[in-house]
PDB file of C-alpha atoms and ligand atoms in Angstrom:
ATOM      1  CA  MET A 131       6.919 -24.909 -31.017  1.00 77.00           C
ATOM      2  CA  SER A 132       3.966 -23.736 -33.127  1.00 85.00           C
ATOM      3  CA  GLU A 133       4.553 -22.084 -36.515  1.00 85.00           C
ATOM      4  CA  SER A 134       3.276 -18.727 -35.252  1.00 87.00           C
ATOM      5  CA  ASP A 135       5.649 -18.950 -32.277  1.00 87.00           C
ATOM      6  CA  GLN A 136       8.546 -19.675 -34.616  1.00 91.00           C
ATOM      7  CA  ASN A 137       7.645 -16.746 -36.860  1.00 93.00           C
ATOM      8  CA  TYR A 138       7.408 -14.449 -33.877  1.00 94.00           C
ATOM      9  CA  LYS A 139      10.771 -15.600 -32.538  1.00 95.00           C
ATOM     10  CA  LYS A 140      12.401 -15.052 -35.939  1.00 95.00           C
ATOM     11  CA  TYR A 141      10.845 -11.593 -36.292  1.00 96.00           C
ATOM     12  CA  LEU A 142      11.950 -10.554 -32.790  1.00 96.00           C
ATOM     13  CA  SER A 143      15.524 -11.809 -33.038  1.00 97.00           C
ATOM     14  CA  LEU A 144      15.965 -10.043 -36.388  1.00 97.00           C
ATOM     15  CA  LEU A 145      14.452  -6.818 -35.018  1.00 97.00           C
ATOM     16  CA  TYR A 146      16.914  -6.763 -32.104  1.00 98.00           C
ATOM     17  CA  ASP A 147      19.822  -7.934 -34.305  1.00 98.00           C
ATOM     18  CA  LYS A 148      19.331  -4.752 -36.319  1.00 98.00           C
ATOM     19  CA  ALA A 149      18.933  -2.546 -33.231  1.00 98.00           C
ATOM     20  CA  ALA A 150      21.918  -4.069 -31.381  1.00 98.00           C
ATOM     21  CA  PRO A 151      24.847  -2.032 -32.776  1.00 97.00           C
ATOM     22  CA  THR A 152      23.460   1.279 -31.469  1.00 97.00           C
ATOM     23  CA  TYR A 153      21.039  -0.018 -28.785  1.00 97.00           C
ATOM     24  CA  ASP A 154      21.213   2.249 -25.704  1.00 96.00           C
ATOM     25  CA  ARG A 155      24.307   3.915 -27.139  1.00 96.00           C
ATOM     26  CA  VAL A 156      22.560   6.941 -28.694  1.00 96.00           C
ATOM     27  CA  GLY A 157      20.172   9.465 -27.153  1.00 96.00           C
ATOM     28  CA  PRO A 158      19.359   9.781 -23.453  1.00 96.00           C
ATOM     29  CA  ARG A 159      20.282   6.144 -22.624  1.00 95.00           C
ATOM     30  CA  PHE A 160      17.140   5.502 -20.568  1.00 95.00           C
ATOM     31  CA  PHE A 161      17.744   1.727 -20.541  1.00 96.00           C
ATOM     32  CA  SER A 162      21.019   2.263 -18.651  1.00 96.00           C
ATOM     33  CA  TYR A 163      19.252   4.624 -16.238  1.00 96.00           C
ATOM     34  CA  PHE A 164      16.443   2.163 -15.412  1.00 96.00           C
ATOM     35  CA  GLY A 165      18.907  -0.764 -15.411  1.00 97.00           C
ATOM     36  CA  ARG A 166      20.752   1.035 -12.618  1.00 96.00           C
ATOM     37  CA  ARG A 167      17.502   1.638 -10.721  1.00 97.00           C
ATOM     38  CA  LEU A 168      16.648  -2.061 -10.928  1.00 97.00           C
ATOM     39  CA  VAL A 169      20.058  -3.063  -9.568  1.00 97.00           C
ATOM     40  CA  GLU A 170      19.697  -0.523  -6.740  1.00 96.00           C
ATOM     41  CA  MET A 171      16.293  -2.006  -5.849  1.00 96.00           C
ATOM     42  CA  SER A 172      17.711  -5.545  -5.678  1.00 96.00           C
ATOM     43  CA  GLY A 173      19.927  -5.228  -2.616  1.00 92.00           C
ATOM     44  CA  LEU A 174      22.432  -7.339  -4.536  1.00 94.00           C
ATOM     45  CA  HIS A 175      25.264  -8.815  -2.498  1.00 87.00           C
ATOM     46  CA  GLY A 176      28.798  -9.859  -3.330  1.00 93.00           C
ATOM     47  CA  GLY A 177      29.282 -13.507  -4.211  1.00 94.00           C
ATOM     48  CA  ALA A 178      25.817 -13.988  -5.769  1.00 97.00           C
ATOM     49  CA  PHE A 179      25.181 -16.039  -8.929  1.00 97.00           C
ATOM     50  CA  ILE A 180      22.966 -14.050 -11.282  1.00 98.00           C
ATOM     51  CA  LEU A 181      21.036 -14.481 -14.504  1.00 98.00           C
ATOM     52  CA  ASP A 182      20.107 -11.486 -16.700  1.00 98.00           C
ATOM     53  CA  VAL A 183      17.390 -12.505 -19.172  1.00 98.00           C
ATOM     54  CA  GLY A 184      17.048 -10.465 -22.371  1.00 98.00           C
ATOM     55  CA  CYS A 185      20.286  -8.745 -21.364  1.00 98.00           C
ATOM     56  CA  GLY A 186      20.555  -6.670 -24.561  1.00 98.00           C
ATOM     57  CA  ARG A 187      23.653  -4.452 -24.463  1.00 98.00           C
ATOM     58  CA  GLY A 188      24.132  -4.964 -20.724  1.00 97.00           C
ATOM     59  CA  ALA A 189      22.106  -2.142 -19.111  1.00 97.00           C
ATOM     60  CA  THR A 190      21.947  -4.253 -15.943  1.00 97.00           C
ATOM     61  CA  LEU A 191      24.623  -6.864 -16.643  1.00 98.00           C
ATOM     62  CA  PHE A 192      27.667  -4.584 -16.390  1.00 97.00           C
ATOM     63  CA  LEU A 193      26.538  -2.986 -13.154  1.00 96.00           C
ATOM     64  CA  VAL A 194      25.637  -6.374 -11.679  1.00 97.00           C
ATOM     65  CA  ALA A 195      29.094  -7.728 -12.579  1.00 97.00           C
ATOM     66  CA  GLU A 196      30.668  -4.791 -10.758  1.00 95.00           C
ATOM     67  CA  ARG A 197      28.446  -5.194  -7.675  1.00 95.00           C
ATOM     68  CA  VAL A 198      28.843  -8.961  -7.162  1.00 95.00           C
ATOM     69  CA  GLY A 199      32.619  -8.724  -7.198  1.00 93.00           C
ATOM     70  CA  ARG A 200      35.059 -11.497  -7.975  1.00 92.00           C
ATOM     71  CA  SER A 201      33.375 -14.052  -5.771  1.00 95.00           C
ATOM     72  CA  GLY A 202      30.092 -13.714  -7.711  1.00 97.00           C
ATOM     73  CA  SER A 203      29.204 -14.021 -11.370  1.00 97.00           C
ATOM     74  CA  VAL A 204      26.549 -13.079 -13.899  1.00 98.00           C
ATOM     75  CA  ILE A 205      25.320 -14.775 -17.066  1.00 98.00           C
ATOM     76  CA  GLY A 206      23.347 -12.752 -19.593  1.00 98.00           C
ATOM     77  CA  VAL A 207      21.125 -14.500 -22.142  1.00 98.00           C
ATOM     78  CA  ASP A 208      19.479 -13.032 -25.216  1.00 98.00           C
ATOM     79  CA  LEU A 209      17.540 -14.211 -28.254  1.00 98.00           C
ATOM     80  CA  SER A 210      19.444 -11.869 -30.569  1.00 98.00           C
ATOM     81  CA  GLN A 211      22.820 -13.192 -31.779  1.00 98.00           C
ATOM     82  CA  ILE A 212      24.073  -9.674 -32.457  1.00 98.00           C
ATOM     83  CA  MET A 213      23.155  -8.446 -28.958  1.00 98.00           C
ATOM     84  CA  VAL A 214      25.113 -11.419 -27.611  1.00 98.00           C
ATOM     85  CA  GLN A 215      28.122 -10.701 -29.877  1.00 98.00           C
ATOM     86  CA  GLU A 216      28.212  -6.976 -29.083  1.00 98.00           C
ATOM     87  CA  THR A 217      27.878  -7.552 -25.336  1.00 98.00           C
ATOM     88  CA  ALA A 218      30.473 -10.353 -25.350  1.00 98.00           C
ATOM     89  CA  ARG A 219      32.878  -7.989 -27.135  1.00 98.00           C
ATOM     90  CA  GLU A 220      32.298  -5.343 -24.476  1.00 97.00           C
ATOM     91  CA  ILE A 221      32.786  -7.851 -21.637  1.00 97.00           C
ATOM     92  CA  GLU A 222      36.139  -8.777 -23.154  1.00 97.00           C
ATOM     93  CA  HIS A 223      37.086  -5.164 -23.742  1.00 96.00           C
ATOM     94  CA  LEU A 224      36.314  -4.305 -20.092  1.00 94.00           C
ATOM     95  CA  GLY A 225      38.158  -7.413 -18.892  1.00 94.00           C
ATOM     96  CA  LEU A 226      35.191  -8.603 -16.802  1.00 95.00           C
ATOM     97  CA  GLY A 227      36.159 -12.069 -15.624  1.00 96.00           C
ATOM     98  CA  ASN A 228      32.867 -12.648 -13.783  1.00 97.00           C
ATOM     99  CA  ALA A 229      30.447 -11.977 -16.678  1.00 98.00           C
ATOM    100  CA  GLN A 230      29.479 -13.978 -19.731  1.00 98.00           C
ATOM    101  CA  VAL A 231      26.682 -13.881 -22.258  1.00 98.00           C
ATOM    102  CA  ARG A 232      24.924 -16.672 -24.159  1.00 98.00           C
ATOM    103  CA  HIS A 233      22.455 -17.001 -26.990  1.00 98.00           C
ATOM    104  CA  MET A 234      19.323 -18.526 -25.406  1.00 98.00           C
ATOM    105  CA  ASP A 235      15.531 -18.323 -25.353  1.00 97.00           C
ATOM    106  CA  ALA A 236      14.005 -17.292 -22.010  1.00 98.00           C
ATOM    107  CA  LYS A 237      11.363 -19.942 -22.593  1.00 95.00           C
ATOM    108  CA  ALA A 238      13.869 -22.780 -22.401  1.00 95.00           C
ATOM    109  CA  LEU A 239      16.690 -21.851 -20.057  1.00 98.00           C
ATOM    110  CA  GLU A 240      19.607 -24.264 -20.313  1.00 98.00           C
ATOM    111  CA  PHE A 241      20.365 -24.234 -16.594  1.00 98.00           C
ATOM    112  CA  PRO A 242      19.694 -26.706 -13.770  1.00 97.00           C
ATOM    113  CA  ASP A 243      16.930 -26.175 -11.213  1.00 97.00           C
ATOM    114  CA  SER A 244      17.497 -23.857  -8.242  1.00 97.00           C
ATOM    115  CA  CYS A 245      20.883 -22.445  -9.238  1.00 97.00           C
ATOM    116  CA  PHE A 246      20.560 -18.628  -9.324  1.00 98.00           C
ATOM    117  CA  ASP A 247      20.382 -16.194  -6.396  1.00 98.00           C
ATOM    118  CA  PHE A 248      18.918 -13.403  -8.555  1.00 98.00           C
ATOM    119  CA  ILE A 249      17.257 -13.099 -11.964  1.00 98.00           C
ATOM    120  CA  PHE A 250      17.069  -9.722 -13.696  1.00 98.00           C
ATOM    121  CA  CYS A 251      14.805  -9.079 -16.649  1.00 98.00           C
ATOM    122  CA  GLY A 252      14.868  -5.474 -17.869  1.00 98.00           C
ATOM    123  CA  PHE A 253      12.217  -4.436 -20.416  1.00 97.00           C
ATOM    124  CA  ALA A 254      11.622  -7.867 -21.881  1.00 97.00           C
ATOM    125  CA  LEU A 255       8.535  -9.368 -20.140  1.00 97.00           C
ATOM    126  CA  PHE A 256       6.218  -7.799 -22.753  1.00 96.00           C
ATOM    127  CA  LEU A 257       8.164  -9.514 -25.545  1.00 96.00           C
ATOM    128  CA  PHE A 258       7.573 -13.069 -24.350  1.00 96.00           C
ATOM    129  CA  SER A 259       4.932 -14.969 -26.296  1.00 92.00           C
ATOM    130  CA  ASP A 260       4.086 -17.130 -23.291  1.00 92.00           C
ATOM    131  CA  LEU A 261       4.737 -15.076 -20.176  1.00 95.00           C
ATOM    132  CA  ASP A 262       3.406 -17.791 -17.820  1.00 94.00           C
ATOM    133  CA  GLN A 263       5.857 -20.324 -19.172  1.00 94.00           C
ATOM    134  CA  VAL A 264       8.773 -17.901 -18.949  1.00 97.00           C
ATOM    135  CA  LEU A 265       7.920 -16.982 -15.343  1.00 97.00           C
ATOM    136  CA  SER A 266       7.723 -20.648 -14.447  1.00 97.00           C
ATOM    137  CA  GLU A 267      11.187 -21.130 -16.025  1.00 97.00           C
ATOM    138  CA  PHE A 268      12.449 -18.268 -13.834  1.00 98.00           C
ATOM    139  CA  LEU A 269      11.007 -19.969 -10.740  1.00 97.00           C
ATOM    140  CA  ARG A 270      12.573 -23.266 -11.753  1.00 97.00           C
ATOM    141  CA  VAL A 271      16.128 -21.912 -12.062  1.00 98.00           C
ATOM    142  CA  LEU A 272      15.936 -19.587  -9.024  1.00 98.00           C
ATOM    143  CA  LYS A 273      17.086 -20.913  -5.660  1.00 98.00           C
ATOM    144  CA  PRO A 274      14.386 -21.022  -2.949  1.00 97.00           C
ATOM    145  CA  LYS A 275      14.054 -17.438  -1.617  1.00 97.00           C
ATOM    146  CA  GLY A 276      15.985 -16.254  -4.698  1.00 97.00           C
ATOM    147  CA  MET A 277      14.977 -12.851  -6.013  1.00 98.00           C
ATOM    148  CA  PHE A 278      13.425 -11.783  -9.318  1.00 98.00           C
ATOM    149  CA  LEU A 279      13.722  -8.192 -10.588  1.00 98.00           C
ATOM    150  CA  ALA A 280      11.929  -6.852 -13.652  1.00 98.00           C
ATOM    151  CA  SER A 281      11.203  -3.533 -15.324  1.00 97.00           C
ATOM    152  CA  VAL A 282       8.377  -2.784 -17.770  1.00 97.00           C
ATOM    153  CA  PHE A 283       6.878   0.300 -19.392  1.00 96.00           C
ATOM    154  CA  GLY A 284       3.949   1.876 -17.528  1.00 96.00           C
ATOM    155  CA  LYS A 285       0.624   2.933 -19.075  1.00 96.00           C
ATOM    156  CA  LYS A 286       1.003   6.642 -18.362  1.00 95.00           C
ATOM    157  CA  LEU A 287       2.015   8.436 -21.548  1.00 96.00           C
ATOM    158  CA  ASP A 288       3.532  11.910 -21.854  1.00 97.00           C
ATOM    159  CA  LYS A 289       0.665  14.127 -23.102  1.00 97.00           C
ATOM    160  CA  ARG A 290       3.094  16.458 -24.849  1.00 98.00           C
ATOM    161  CA  TRP A 291       3.675  13.599 -27.306  1.00 98.00           C
ATOM    162  CA  ASP A 292      -0.034  13.183 -28.213  1.00 98.00           C
ATOM    163  CA  GLY A 293       0.586  14.945 -31.570  1.00 97.00           C
ATOM    164  CA  PHE A 294       3.191  12.354 -32.502  1.00 97.00           C
ATOM    165  CA  ARG A 295       0.864   9.517 -31.464  1.00 97.00           C
ATOM    166  CA  ARG A 296      -1.906  11.037 -33.631  1.00 98.00           C
ATOM    167  CA  LEU A 297       0.513  11.068 -36.555  1.00 97.00           C
ATOM    168  CA  VAL A 298       1.338   7.382 -36.015  1.00 97.00           C
ATOM    169  CA  ARG A 299      -2.386   6.554 -35.986  1.00 96.00           C
ATOM    170  CA  ALA A 300      -2.860   8.468 -39.247  1.00 96.00           C
ATOM    171  CA  TYR A 301      -0.332   6.134 -40.908  1.00 96.00           C
ATOM    172  CA  ARG A 302      -1.761   2.860 -39.567  1.00 93.00           C
ATOM    173  CA  ASN A 303      -3.076   1.854 -43.019  1.00 93.00           C
ATOM    174  CA  HIS A 304       0.476   1.949 -44.382  1.00 92.00           C
ATOM    175  CA  LEU A 305       1.735  -0.626 -41.900  1.00 93.00           C
ATOM    176  CA  ARG A 306       2.656  -4.157 -42.936  1.00 92.00           C
ATOM    177  CA  PRO A 307       1.357  -6.703 -40.385  1.00 91.00           C
ATOM    178  CA  VAL A 308       3.952  -8.422 -38.198  1.00 90.00           C
ATOM    179  CA  PRO A 309       3.692 -11.424 -35.845  1.00 90.00           C
ATOM    180  CA  LYS A 310       2.006 -10.389 -32.587  1.00 84.00           C
ATOM    181  CA  VAL A 311       1.509 -11.897 -29.127  1.00 85.00           C
ATOM    182  CA  ASP A 312      -1.199 -11.497 -26.487  1.00 87.00           C
ATOM    183  CA  THR A 313       1.185 -10.307 -23.769  1.00 91.00           C
ATOM    184  CA  PRO A 314       0.422  -6.672 -22.841  1.00 90.00           C
ATOM    185  CA  THR A 315       2.937  -4.015 -23.901  1.00 91.00           C
ATOM    186  CA  LEU A 316       2.197  -1.532 -21.117  1.00 94.00           C
ATOM    187  CA  PHE A 317       1.416  -2.433 -17.502  1.00 94.00           C
ATOM    188  CA  ASP A 318      -0.036  -0.940 -14.336  1.00 95.00           C
ATOM    189  CA  VAL A 319       1.053  -1.751 -10.801  1.00 97.00           C
ATOM    190  CA  VAL A 320      -1.911  -3.980  -9.853  1.00 97.00           C
ATOM    191  CA  GLN A 321      -1.739  -5.946 -13.102  1.00 96.00           C
ATOM    192  CA  LEU A 322       1.991  -6.664 -12.703  1.00 97.00           C
ATOM    193  CA  GLU A 323       1.507  -7.658  -9.049  1.00 97.00           C
ATOM    194  CA  GLU A 324      -1.241 -10.063 -10.125  1.00 97.00           C
ATOM    195  CA  ILE A 325       0.887 -11.629 -12.876  1.00 97.00           C
ATOM    196  CA  LEU A 326       3.717 -12.277 -10.416  1.00 97.00           C
ATOM    197  CA  SER A 327       1.379 -13.519  -7.729  1.00 97.00           C
ATOM    198  CA  ASN A 328      -0.381 -15.924 -10.154  1.00 96.00           C
ATOM    199  CA  ALA A 329       3.046 -17.261 -11.109  1.00 96.00           C
ATOM    200  CA  GLU A 330       3.547 -18.019  -7.369  1.00 96.00           C
ATOM    201  CA  PHE A 331       6.146 -15.396  -6.567  1.00 98.00           C
ATOM    202  CA  VAL A 332       5.938 -13.975  -3.020  1.00 97.00           C
ATOM    203  CA  ASN A 333       7.029 -10.757  -1.239  1.00 97.00           C
ATOM    204  CA  ILE A 334       6.038  -8.818  -4.353  1.00 98.00           C
ATOM    205  CA  LYS A 335       6.775  -5.119  -4.532  1.00 97.00           C
ATOM    206  CA  VAL A 336       6.079  -3.032  -7.628  1.00 97.00           C
ATOM    207  CA  VAL A 337       7.088   0.627  -7.685  1.00 97.00           C
ATOM    208  CA  ASN A 338       6.155   3.317 -10.135  1.00 96.00           C
ATOM    209  CA  GLU A 339       9.014   5.502 -11.370  1.00 96.00           C
ATOM    210  CA  GLU A 340       8.818   8.519 -13.617  1.00 96.00           C
ATOM    211  CA  LYS A 341      11.740  10.361 -15.069  1.00 97.00           C
ATOM    212  CA  GLU A 342      12.126  13.074 -17.637  1.00 97.00           C
ATOM    213  CA  PHE A 343      14.764  12.569 -20.317  1.00 97.00           C
ATOM    214  CA  ARG A 344      15.849  14.947 -23.088  1.00 98.00           C
ATOM    215  CA  TYR A 345      16.820  14.438 -26.692  1.00 98.00           C
ATOM    216  CA  ARG A 346      19.301  16.996 -27.960  1.00 97.00           C
ATOM    217  CA  ASP A 347      17.213  17.554 -31.098  1.00 97.00           C
ATOM    218  CA  GLU A 348      14.796  15.759 -33.430  1.00 98.00           C
ATOM    219  CA  LYS A 349      17.650  14.007 -35.256  1.00 97.00           C
ATOM    220  CA  GLU A 350      18.841  12.442 -32.030  1.00 98.00           C
ATOM    221  CA  TRP A 351      15.252  11.347 -31.309  1.00 98.00           C
ATOM    222  CA  TRP A 352      15.000   9.695 -34.755  1.00 98.00           C
ATOM    223  CA  ALA A 353      18.331   7.875 -34.280  1.00 98.00           C
ATOM    224  CA  THR A 354      17.209   6.700 -30.815  1.00 98.00           C
ATOM    225  CA  GLU A 355      13.974   5.274 -32.226  1.00 98.00           C
ATOM    226  CA  TRP A 356      15.983   3.232 -34.758  1.00 98.00           C
ATOM    227  CA  SER A 357      18.296   1.968 -31.996  1.00 97.00           C
ATOM    228  CA  CYS A 358      15.568   0.107 -30.091  1.00 97.00           C
ATOM    229  CA  GLY A 359      12.439  -2.004 -30.617  1.00 95.00           C
ATOM    230  CA  ASN A 360      10.488   1.109 -31.714  1.00 95.00           C
ATOM    231  CA  ARG A 361      12.203   0.757 -35.110  1.00 97.00           C
ATOM    232  CA  SER A 362       9.617  -1.946 -35.909  1.00 95.00           C
ATOM    233  CA  LEU A 363       7.071   0.837 -36.570  1.00 95.00           C
ATOM    234  CA  PHE A 364       9.295   2.372 -39.271  1.00 96.00           C
ATOM    235  CA  GLU A 365      10.317  -0.964 -40.763  1.00 96.00           C
ATOM    236  CA  ARG A 366       6.659  -1.896 -41.215  1.00 94.00           C
ATOM    237  CA  MET A 367       5.923   1.201 -43.317  1.00 95.00           C
ATOM    238  CA  GLU A 368       5.895   1.185 -47.107  1.00 90.00           C
ATOM    239  CA  PRO A 369       9.057   3.096 -48.203  1.00 90.00           C
ATOM    240  CA  SER A 370       7.120   5.957 -49.857  1.00 89.00           C
ATOM    241  CA  ALA A 371       4.963   6.404 -46.744  1.00 95.00           C
ATOM    242  CA  LEU A 372       8.030   6.222 -44.496  1.00 96.00           C
ATOM    243  CA  GLU A 373       9.710   9.147 -46.261  1.00 95.00           C
ATOM    244  CA  LYS A 374       6.621  11.338 -45.783  1.00 96.00           C
ATOM    245  CA  PHE A 375       6.110  10.082 -42.229  1.00 97.00           C
ATOM    246  CA  ARG A 376       9.739  10.905 -41.380  1.00 97.00           C
ATOM    247  CA  GLU A 377       9.344  14.510 -42.522  1.00 97.00           C
ATOM    248  CA  GLU A 378       6.095  14.994 -40.602  1.00 98.00           C
ATOM    249  CA  ALA A 379       7.409  13.225 -37.502  1.00 98.00           C
ATOM    250  CA  LEU A 380      10.598  15.309 -37.422  1.00 98.00           C
ATOM    251  CA  GLU A 381       8.538  18.482 -37.706  1.00 98.00           C
ATOM    252  CA  THR A 382       6.139  17.383 -34.942  1.00 98.00           C
ATOM    253  CA  VAL A 383       8.986  16.410 -32.614  1.00 98.00           C
ATOM    254  CA  ARG A 384      10.910  19.627 -33.405  1.00 97.00           C
ATOM    255  CA  GLY A 385       7.823  21.482 -32.137  1.00 97.00           C
ATOM    256  CA  LEU A 386       8.437  19.977 -28.677  1.00 98.00           C
ATOM    257  CA  LYS A 387      11.868  21.508 -28.424  1.00 97.00           C
ATOM    258  CA  GLY A 388      12.580  23.823 -25.499  1.00 95.00           C
ATOM    259  CA  GLU A 389      15.762  25.531 -24.339  1.00 92.00           C
ATOM    260  CA  GLU A 390      17.241  22.289 -23.051  1.00 93.00           C
ATOM    261  CA  GLY A 391      16.235  19.985 -25.847  1.00 97.00           C
ATOM    262  CA  ILE A 392      13.205  17.778 -26.424  1.00 98.00           C
ATOM    263  CA  PRO A 393      11.731  16.460 -23.168  1.00 98.00           C
ATOM    264  CA  ILE A 394       9.989  13.118 -22.717  1.00 98.00           C
ATOM    265  CA  LEU A 395       8.551  11.822 -19.469  1.00 97.00           C
ATOM    266  CA  LEU A 396       8.816   8.039 -19.158  1.00 97.00           C
ATOM    267  CA  GLN A 397       6.892   5.941 -16.661  1.00 96.00           C
ATOM    268  CA  MET A 398       8.389   2.617 -15.698  1.00 96.00           C
ATOM    269  CA  LEU A 399       7.406  -0.039 -13.216  1.00 97.00           C
ATOM    270  CA  LEU A 400      10.135  -1.778 -11.287  1.00 97.00           C
ATOM    271  CA  ALA A 401       9.209  -5.086  -9.693  1.00 98.00           C
ATOM    272  CA  ARG A 402      10.887  -7.182  -7.035  1.00 98.00           C
ATOM    273  CA  ALA A 403       9.623 -10.619  -5.941  1.00 98.00           C
ATOM    274  CA  SER A 404      10.962 -13.804  -4.375  1.00 98.00           C
ATOM    275  CA  LYS A 405      10.669 -17.481  -5.044  1.00 97.00           C
ATOM    276  CA  PRO A 406       9.000 -19.125  -2.041  1.00 96.00           C
ATOM    277  CA  GLN A 407      10.852 -21.682   0.056  1.00 93.00           C
ATOM    278  CA  SER A 408       8.810 -24.414  -1.633  1.00 85.00           C
ATOM    279  CA  VAL A 409       6.896 -24.167  -4.901  1.00 77.00           C
ATOM    280  CA  ASN A 410       3.794 -26.012  -6.022  1.00 70.00           C
ATOM    281  CA  ARG A 411       5.410 -28.215  -8.724  1.00 61.00           C
ATOM    282  CA  SER A 412       2.316 -28.138 -10.936  1.00 60.00           C
ATOM    283  CA  ILE A 413       3.035 -24.500 -11.855  1.00 57.00           C
ATOM    284  CA  ILE A 414       6.541 -25.294 -13.083  1.00 60.00           C
ATOM    285  CA  HIS A 415       6.209 -26.394 -16.705  1.00 54.00           C
ATOM    286  CA  SER A 416       8.485 -29.233 -17.688  1.00 47.00           C
ATOM    287  CA  SER A 417      10.551 -28.363 -20.758  1.00 44.00           C
TER     288      SER A 417
HETATM  289  C1  LIG B 108      13.966  -3.966 -24.853  1.00 73.88           C
HETATM  290  S1  LIG B 108      15.407  -4.981 -24.886  1.00 73.88           S
HETATM  291  C2  LIG B 108      16.007  -4.834 -23.196  1.00 73.88           C
HETATM  292  C3  LIG B 108      17.476  -5.124 -23.083  1.00 73.88           C
HETATM  293  C4  LIG B 108      18.085  -4.881 -21.688  1.00 73.88           C
HETATM  294  N1  LIG B 108      17.545  -5.789 -20.703  1.00 73.88           N
HETATM  295  C5  LIG B 108      17.885  -3.445 -21.260  1.00 73.88           C
HETATM  296  O1  LIG B 108      17.235  -3.197 -20.247  1.00 73.88           O
HETATM  297  O2  LIG B 108      18.399  -2.561 -21.976  1.00 73.88           O
HETATM  298  C6  LIG B 108      14.727  -6.610 -24.896  1.00 73.88           C
HETATM  299  C7  LIG B 108      15.777  -7.690 -25.119  1.00 73.88           C
HETATM  300  O3  LIG B 108      15.142  -8.959 -24.883  1.00 73.88           O
HETATM  301  C8  LIG B 108      15.599  -9.879 -25.862  1.00 73.88           C
HETATM  302  N2  LIG B 108      14.601 -10.966 -25.971  1.00 73.88           N
HETATM  303  C9  LIG B 108      13.364 -10.909 -26.521  1.00 73.88           C
HETATM  304  N3  LIG B 108      12.748 -12.095 -26.425  1.00 73.88           N
HETATM  305  C10 LIG B 108      13.614 -12.933 -25.802  1.00 73.88           C
HETATM  306  C11 LIG B 108      13.549 -14.305 -25.427  1.00 73.88           C
HETATM  307  N4  LIG B 108      12.476 -15.054 -25.676  1.00 73.88           N
HETATM  308  N5  LIG B 108      14.624 -14.835 -24.805  1.00 73.88           N
HETATM  309  C12 LIG B 108      15.730 -14.095 -24.548  1.00 73.88           C
HETATM  310  N6  LIG B 108      15.842 -12.784 -24.890  1.00 73.88           N
HETATM  311  C13 LIG B 108      14.799 -12.206 -25.501  1.00 73.88           C
HETATM  312  C14 LIG B 108      15.747  -9.026 -27.116  1.00 73.88           C
HETATM  313  O4  LIG B 108      16.588  -9.626 -28.073  1.00 73.88           O
HETATM  314  C15 LIG B 108      16.324  -7.729 -26.531  1.00 73.88           C
HETATM  315  O5  LIG B 108      17.722  -7.753 -26.509  1.00 73.88           O
END
């Protein structure tokens, strides 16, 4: 692994270690909402063997465990040790005998070829430094005709939040650089279809979903930002700039408040695709 890859991996696992304790447990819980939508789109059946890559705090994993019943099972993997610990604790607490979670990099899955019926990957594709390699790992461990389900953020942004985005841009000179990758952060339908098709998935279907969520108030919004990957923006700011930014951001976001809280429209893409009956071996990277 190159030095820049190692730095990126370290940066990412630390970022999500810090987010893990409150991840998807404060605010409108949109990860749980879209996790449910992804499971609904899968047509999951009892008895299936499932992998959830970048499982986080189990937005899809818990529902999948419930749906596959006792004759099926699900393994979640995540790069963040703390995500793994928190989710393992919850699995134990809920007494889920058919779910487990392991610390693992999506790039090098420690599973034999052709063993899973389904792979889920909620909001993680844009974090992979080498998306082609990860998708070829997914193809390798999926059974022929096995199904892949993924969610990503769409490119459509809520215009009501333009003021906040302008504020972020105004602070860009106060941001410490962090390791970056070439993988896009936001996707459109055609682009995601092309990525999956180039990776040799078939029967590809990508749907656009929009949903409005509400923060109770600006404090809940701020806590939600710190509970997910968005916290990287704040962590990169010089402390004196962060204090000023916080005040201005809270004021801007407070200005969006209506009778039922602070609305935000999120656009997500949900993708479903299958592994073909036989795959051209040259596209499966050997690890
Ligand atoms: C935005 S969160 C999504 C979590 C969950 N799937 C959900 O929908 O709420 C992305 C997760 O992917 C994990 N992750 C990032 N890169 C990874 C990699 N290379 N291998 C495994 N997990 C990774 C992060 O640690 C984080 O928990």
